[in-house]
Coordinates of C-alpha atoms and ligand atoms in Angstrom, one line a residue:
M1170 CA 98.1 86.5 88.5
G1171 CA 96.1 84.1 89.8
W1172 CA 94.6 83.0 93.4
N1173 CA 95.7 80.8 96.7
S1174 CA 94.2 79.3 99.1
W1175 CA 95.8 79.8 102.1
N1176 CA 94.9 83.3 103.2
H1177 CA 91.5 82.4 103.5
F1178 CA 91.1 78.4 103.8
A1179 CA 94.5 77.9 105.7
G1180 CA 95.3 74.2 106.7
H1181 CA 90.7 73.5 105.7
V1182 CA 91.3 73.5 102.1
T1183 CA 89.5 70.9 100.0
D1184 CA 89.1 70.2 96.2
A1185 CA 85.4 71.6 96.7
D1186 CA 87.2 75.0 97.8
I1187 CA 89.6 74.8 94.8
R1188 CA 86.8 74.2 92.2
A1189 CA 84.5 76.8 93.4
A1190 CA 87.3 78.8 93.3
A1191 CA 87.9 78.0 89.6
D1192 CA 84.2 78.5 88.8
A1193 CA 84.1 82.0 90.9
L1194 CA 87.1 83.4 89.3
V1195 CA 85.1 82.9 85.9
S1196 CA 82.0 84.2 87.1
T1197 CA 83.3 87.2 89.1
G1198 CA 85.1 88.2 85.8
M1199 CA 88.5 88.0 87.9
R1200 CA 89.7 85.2 85.2
D1201 CA 89.1 87.7 82.2
A1202 CA 90.9 90.6 84.2
G1203 CA 93.8 88.1 84.5
Y1204 CA 93.8 86.3 87.8
V1205 CA 94.2 83.2 85.9
Y1206 CA 96.6 80.9 88.1
V1207 CA 94.2 78.6 90.7
N1208 CA 96.9 77.5 93.3
I1209 CA 96.7 75.0 96.2
D1210 CA 98.5 75.6 99.2
D1211 CA 99.7 74.0 102.0
T1212 CA 98.2 70.2 103.3
W1213 CA 96.8 68.6 100.7
Q1214 CA 99.4 66.0 101.4
G1215 CA 98.8 62.3 102.4
E1216 CA 101.2 59.8 102.5
R1217 CA 103.8 58.1 100.4
D1218 CA 103.5 54.6 98.9
A1219 CA 106.1 52.0 98.8
Q1220 CA 107.3 53.3 95.9
G1221 CA 107.8 57.0 97.6
V1222 CA 105.0 58.7 95.3
L1223 CA 103.2 60.8 97.3
H1224 CA 99.7 60.5 97.2
P1225 CA 96.6 63.2 98.1
N1226 CA 95.0 62.9 101.5
E1227 CA 91.1 62.3 101.2
R1228 CA 90.5 65.9 101.1
F1229 CA 92.1 65.8 97.3
P1230 CA 90.2 62.8 95.6
D1231 CA 91.7 63.0 92.4
M1232 CA 94.4 65.7 91.5
K1233 CA 94.6 64.8 87.7
A1234 CA 90.7 65.3 87.5
L1235 CA 91.4 68.6 89.4
G1236 CA 93.6 70.0 87.2
D1237 CA 91.3 68.5 84.3
Y1238 CA 88.5 70.8 85.9
I1239 CA 90.8 74.1 86.2
H1240 CA 91.9 73.8 82.9
S1241 CA 88.5 73.6 81.4
K1242 CA 87.9 76.5 82.9
G1243 CA 90.8 78.5 81.1
L1244 CA 92.5 78.6 83.8
K1245 CA 96.2 77.1 85.7
F1246 CA 97.0 75.1 88.3
G1247 CA 99.1 75.3 91.0
I1248 CA 100.4 73.4 93.5
Y1249 CA 102.8 73.6 96.8
S1250 CA 105.4 71.9 98.1
S1251 CA 108.8 71.8 100.1
P1252 CA 112.8 71.3 100.2
G1253 CA 112.2 69.9 103.1
A1254 CA 111.2 66.5 104.9
K1255 CA 107.9 68.6 105.9
T1256 CA 106.0 71.3 104.5
C1257 CA 105.2 74.2 107.5
A1258 CA 101.5 72.7 108.2
G1259 CA 103.7 69.2 108.8
Y1260 CA 102.4 67.5 105.8
A1261 CA 105.1 65.5 103.1
G1262 CA 107.9 67.8 101.9
S1263 CA 109.8 67.0 98.8
L1264 CA 113.4 65.9 100.1
G1265 CA 115.1 62.8 98.7
H1266 CA 112.0 62.7 96.2
E1267 CA 112.4 66.6 94.2
E1268 CA 112.3 64.2 90.5
Q1269 CA 109.8 61.7 91.3
D1270 CA 107.2 64.9 92.9
A1271 CA 107.9 66.7 90.0
R1272 CA 107.0 64.3 87.4
Q1273 CA 104.2 63.6 89.7
Y1274 CA 103.2 67.1 89.2
A1275 CA 103.9 67.2 85.2
A1276 CA 101.2 64.6 85.2
W1277 CA 98.7 65.6 87.0
G1278 CA 99.4 68.8 84.9
V1279 CA 100.7 71.0 87.3
D1280 CA 101.2 75.1 86.0
F1281 CA 102.8 76.7 88.8
L1282 CA 104.8 75.3 92.1
K1283 CA 104.9 76.8 94.9
Y1284 CA 108.5 75.6 97.3
D1285 CA 108.4 76.7 100.6
L1286 CA 111.6 76.5 102.7
C1287 CA 110.0 75.2 105.7
Y1288 CA 111.6 72.1 107.7
F1289 CA 114.7 72.3 105.4
Q1290 CA 115.6 75.1 107.8
D1291 CA 116.8 71.7 110.0
E1292 CA 118.9 70.6 107.6
M1293 CA 120.8 74.0 107.5
R1294 CA 121.4 74.3 110.9
K1295 CA 123.3 71.1 110.6
A1296 CA 125.3 72.9 107.6
G1297 CA 128.2 74.5 110.4
S1298 CA 128.2 77.6 109.2
R1299 CA 125.8 80.5 107.8
A1300 CA 127.6 80.3 104.5
A1301 CA 127.1 76.6 104.4
A1302 CA 123.8 76.8 105.0
R1303 CA 122.9 79.4 102.3
D1304 CA 125.0 76.8 99.9
L1305 CA 122.5 73.8 101.2
M1306 CA 119.2 76.5 101.0
I1307 CA 120.4 77.3 96.9
A1308 CA 121.5 74.2 96.1
A1309 CA 117.6 72.7 97.2
Y1310 CA 116.4 75.5 95.2
R1311 CA 118.1 74.5 92.1
K1312 CA 117.9 70.8 92.6
M1313 CA 114.0 71.5 92.2
G1314 CA 114.3 74.1 89.5
A1315 CA 116.2 71.6 87.5
A1316 CA 113.4 68.8 88.4
L1317 CA 110.9 70.7 86.8
Q1318 CA 112.8 71.6 84.0
G1319 CA 113.0 68.1 83.4
T1320 CA 109.7 67.5 83.2
G1321 CA 109.6 68.9 79.9
R1322 CA 106.3 70.8 81.1
P1323 CA 106.7 74.3 81.6
I1324 CA 105.6 75.0 85.1
L1325 CA 106.5 78.5 87.0
Y1326 CA 108.9 78.2 90.3
S1327 CA 108.0 80.2 93.1
L1328 CA 110.3 80.3 95.9
C1329 CA 109.3 80.9 99.4
Q1330 CA 112.0 80.9 102.0
Y1331 CA 111.2 84.6 103.3
G1332 CA 113.7 86.7 101.7
L1333 CA 116.3 84.9 103.1
D1334 CA 119.9 85.7 101.7
E1335 CA 118.7 87.6 99.2
P1336 CA 116.7 85.7 96.8
W1337 CA 116.5 88.4 94.1
K1338 CA 120.3 87.6 93.5
W1339 CA 120.1 84.0 92.9
G1340 CA 116.5 82.9 92.3
P1341 CA 116.7 83.4 88.5
A1342 CA 119.6 81.4 88.4
V1343 CA 117.9 78.3 90.0
G1344 CA 114.9 78.8 87.6
A1345 CA 112.7 80.7 89.3
S1346 CA 110.1 83.5 88.2
M1347 CA 109.0 84.6 91.4
W1348 CA 110.7 85.0 94.9
R1349 CA 109.2 86.3 97.9
T1350 CA 110.7 89.1 99.6
T1351 CA 109.4 89.1 103.5
D1352 CA 108.0 87.0 106.0
D1353 CA 104.1 85.8 105.8
I1354 CA 101.7 88.6 105.3
D1355 CA 98.2 89.1 107.4
D1356 CA 95.3 90.8 107.1
S1357 CA 96.1 94.1 109.4
Y1358 CA 97.1 97.4 107.8
A1359 CA 100.4 97.3 110.0
R1360 CA 101.5 93.7 108.7
M1361 CA 100.5 94.6 104.9
S1362 CA 102.1 98.4 104.9
A1363 CA 105.4 97.5 106.8
I1364 CA 105.8 94.8 104.2
G1365 CA 104.5 96.9 101.5
F1366 CA 106.3 100.2 102.0
S1367 CA 109.6 98.1 102.9
Q1368 CA 110.2 97.0 99.5
A1369 CA 112.4 100.5 98.2
G1370 CA 115.4 99.3 96.5
L1371 CA 114.7 96.0 95.2
S1372 CA 113.4 97.4 91.7
G1373 CA 116.5 96.2 90.2
F1374 CA 116.5 92.9 90.2
A1375 CA 113.2 92.5 89.1
G1376 CA 111.7 92.5 85.4
P1377 CA 109.8 90.4 82.7
G1378 CA 109.8 87.0 83.8
H1379 CA 111.9 87.4 87.2
W1380 CA 109.7 89.1 90.1
N1381 CA 110.0 90.1 93.4
D1382 CA 107.2 89.0 95.8
P1383 CA 106.2 90.9 98.2
D1384 CA 103.2 87.7 99.4
M1385 CA 99.4 87.2 98.4
L1386 CA 96.7 89.8 98.7
E1387 CA 94.7 89.7 101.6
I1388 CA 91.9 92.0 99.6
G1389 CA 88.2 90.4 100.6
N1390 CA 89.5 88.4 104.1
G1391 CA 87.7 91.5 105.8
K1392 CA 89.9 92.8 108.9
M1393 CA 90.7 96.0 106.4
T1394 CA 88.8 99.1 105.6
E1395 CA 88.2 99.6 101.6
D1396 CA 90.8 102.5 101.7
E1397 CA 93.3 99.8 103.2
Y1398 CA 92.9 97.4 100.7
R1399 CA 93.0 100.2 98.0
T1400 CA 96.4 101.1 99.6
H1401 CA 97.1 97.3 99.4
M1402 CA 96.7 96.6 95.8
S1403 CA 98.1 100.6 94.6
L1404 CA 101.1 99.4 96.8
W1405 CA 101.5 95.8 95.0
V1406 CA 100.8 97.2 91.3
L1407 CA 103.5 100.0 91.5
L1408 CA 105.9 97.6 92.8
A1409 CA 105.2 94.8 90.2
A1410 CA 104.2 92.2 92.2
P1411 CA 102.6 88.8 91.1
L1412 CA 98.8 89.2 92.2
L1413 CA 97.2 85.9 94.0
A1414 CA 94.3 87.2 95.5
G1415 CA 93.7 85.2 98.6
N1416 CA 90.3 85.7 99.4
D1417 CA 87.0 83.6 99.6
L1418 CA 85.8 83.9 96.1
S1419 CA 82.1 82.2 96.5
H1420 CA 81.6 85.6 98.8
V1421 CA 83.1 88.6 97.3
S1422 CA 81.5 92.3 98.0
E1423 CA 80.9 94.0 95.1
A1424 CA 83.6 96.6 96.8
D1425 CA 86.5 93.7 97.0
R1426 CA 85.9 93.0 93.1
R1427 CA 86.2 96.4 92.3
I1428 CA 89.7 97.0 94.2
L1429 CA 90.7 93.8 92.4
T1430 CA 89.5 94.1 88.6
N1431 CA 90.1 97.6 88.0
K1432 CA 91.7 97.8 85.2
D1433 CA 94.1 100.9 85.5
A1434 CA 95.4 99.2 88.2
I1435 CA 95.7 95.7 86.9
A1436 CA 97.2 97.5 84.1
I1437 CA 100.1 98.9 86.3
D1438 CA 100.7 95.5 87.6
Q1439 CA 101.0 93.9 83.8
D1440 CA 102.6 97.1 82.3
S1441 CA 105.0 95.3 79.6
L1442 CA 108.3 97.3 80.6
G1443 CA 108.4 95.1 83.6
Q1444 CA 109.8 98.1 86.1
Q1445 CA 109.6 97.9 89.7
G1446 CA 108.4 100.9 91.3
E1447 CA 110.5 102.7 93.9
R1448 CA 109.6 105.1 96.2
L1449 CA 110.3 109.0 95.7
H1450 CA 109.7 110.4 98.7
Q1451 CA 109.1 110.3 102.2
A1452 CA 107.8 112.8 104.9
G1453 CA 106.7 111.3 108.1
D1454 CA 103.3 109.5 107.7
L1455 CA 103.2 110.9 104.0
D1456 CA 104.9 108.3 101.0
V1457 CA 105.1 109.2 97.5
W1458 CA 105.9 106.0 95.0
T1459 CA 106.2 106.1 91.1
R1460 CA 106.5 103.3 88.8
R1461 CA 108.0 103.9 85.2
L1462 CA 105.4 102.4 82.4
G1463 CA 105.7 101.9 79.0
R1464 CA 104.5 104.7 76.4
G1465 CA 106.3 106.8 78.5
K1466 CA 103.6 107.1 81.2
V1467 CA 104.2 107.2 84.8
A1468 CA 102.2 105.8 87.8
V1469 CA 102.4 107.7 91.0
G1470 CA 100.8 106.6 94.2
L1471 CA 100.1 109.3 96.9
F1472 CA 99.8 107.2 100.2
N1473 CA 98.4 108.6 103.5
R1474 CA 100.0 106.2 106.2
A1475 CA 98.3 108.5 109.0
W1476 CA 95.2 108.4 111.1
S1477 CA 93.5 111.3 109.8
P1478 CA 93.2 112.7 105.9
R1479 CA 96.4 114.8 104.5
D1480 CA 97.4 116.7 101.4
V1481 CA 99.9 114.8 99.6
S1482 CA 101.6 115.9 96.7
V1483 CA 103.8 115.5 93.6
D1484 CA 105.5 117.6 91.5
L1485 CA 105.0 116.6 87.7
A1486 CA 108.4 118.1 86.9
E1487 CA 110.0 115.9 89.1
I1488 CA 109.0 113.0 87.8
G1489 CA 109.6 113.7 84.3
F1490 CA 107.0 116.4 82.8
P1491 CA 108.3 119.8 83.2
T1492 CA 105.5 121.1 81.2
G1493 CA 102.5 119.8 82.3
A1494 CA 100.3 116.4 81.4
P1495 CA 97.1 114.8 81.6
L1496 CA 96.3 112.6 84.7
R1497 CA 93.9 109.8 85.5
D1498 CA 93.0 109.0 89.1
V1499 CA 93.1 104.9 89.3
W1500 CA 90.3 104.3 91.8
K1501 CA 88.1 107.3 91.1
E1502 CA 88.3 106.0 87.5
Q1503 CA 88.1 109.6 86.2
D1504 CA 90.1 111.5 84.1
L1505 CA 91.6 114.6 86.0
G1506 CA 92.3 116.5 82.8
R1507 CA 95.8 118.6 82.3
H1508 CA 98.0 119.7 85.2
T1509 CA 101.3 121.5 85.4
G1510 CA 103.8 121.6 88.9
V1511 CA 102.7 120.5 91.5
F1512 CA 99.6 118.4 91.8
T1513 CA 97.8 118.0 95.4
D1514 CA 94.8 115.8 96.8
T1515 CA 93.7 115.1 99.8
V1516 CA 94.0 111.2 101.4
P1517 CA 91.9 109.5 103.7
R1518 CA 93.8 107.8 106.6
H1519 CA 95.7 104.7 105.1
G1520 CA 94.3 105.5 101.7
V1521 CA 95.9 106.2 98.5
T1522 CA 95.6 108.3 95.3
L1523 CA 96.8 106.5 92.1
L1524 CA 97.4 108.3 89.3
I1525 CA 98.6 107.8 85.9
V1526 CA 100.3 110.3 84.0
S1527 CA 100.6 110.1 80.6
P1528 CA 103.1 112.3 78.2
Ligands
LIG1821 C1 104.4 79.8 104.9 C2 104.3 80.5 103.7 C3 102.7 80.4 103.5 C4 101.9 79.7 104.2 C5 102.4 78.7 104.8 C6 101.5 77.3 104.4 O1 105.9 79.2 105.2 O2 104.8 81.5 104.1 O3 102.4 81.8 102.5 O4 102.6 79.1 102.6 O5 104.1 78.8 105.1 O6 102.2 76.4 105.7

């Protein structure tokens, strides 16, 4: 859990923005809720010197000092690169400089690397066949994984190659703790829900230390309704997804802060069983997902993807509670008492009722 600069600041991010984000993680209570990584995405890079050492650009005058500042707040420091000659935004990538860059990150105190395929696709096109291109890509990811390990500093390795060639099958072997499963998210219900609801079938590949990543959060960026952002958070926590906020933390509304820091939602996401959720049923615009939690609990998402309110139900017997069970409504922050048989709720358009069922 943490924050990443891309979804809000994109190519304009500065040292001051990162420091402000670190400050805000503390003042909003997000750090204490679990959001600890502060990740600079693309566009921090400057030029390589004669020795090949990559320096940050003028927007980041002193990376070591920035890392120290982040660490002084009880937070962790993340950075971004590409296995290609260039990053997506056209800045210097790590091709041919993997070990040197990994050493540099370690020297700056980096704790997290997002490694984004981008221009490495130019190399893959030269490979001759699809299979050769895939092997080349995996080798490039393995190379940086080994380089990070070689630094002796624990640096969480996050793959970003848009889910090409099923990274959930080879990600752990190259040293990754997480891998993107899809192309980029944006701040729209259409894109967010297309990504979230397409994640069925991947639960077997996630578990403690290795996670499917349906991309960063858009909560608070302003283009979805509150119900839609609750759907976003609910889907991501049911999917055991990394939670990387992507909004401007120096201007967080109370509603967005409540969504991002809801204790029950975060407890579902971070549940120690590490079992990713799955779709239970889909019927037209109604989607029901469940996630098995520790201590015999089950999280249930009753989603309404329609444009008007709908009744959405779950049969408690079907999810392992034949004699009924107490329910908690995560977003209402209310215990609903004991229920038996079919539980039905009226869910607003594009909204969700997120439940925790206890034995
Ligand atoms: C994309 C990546 C985004 C962001 C962007 C930066 O490829 O998926 O998350 O990192 O590049 O240029």
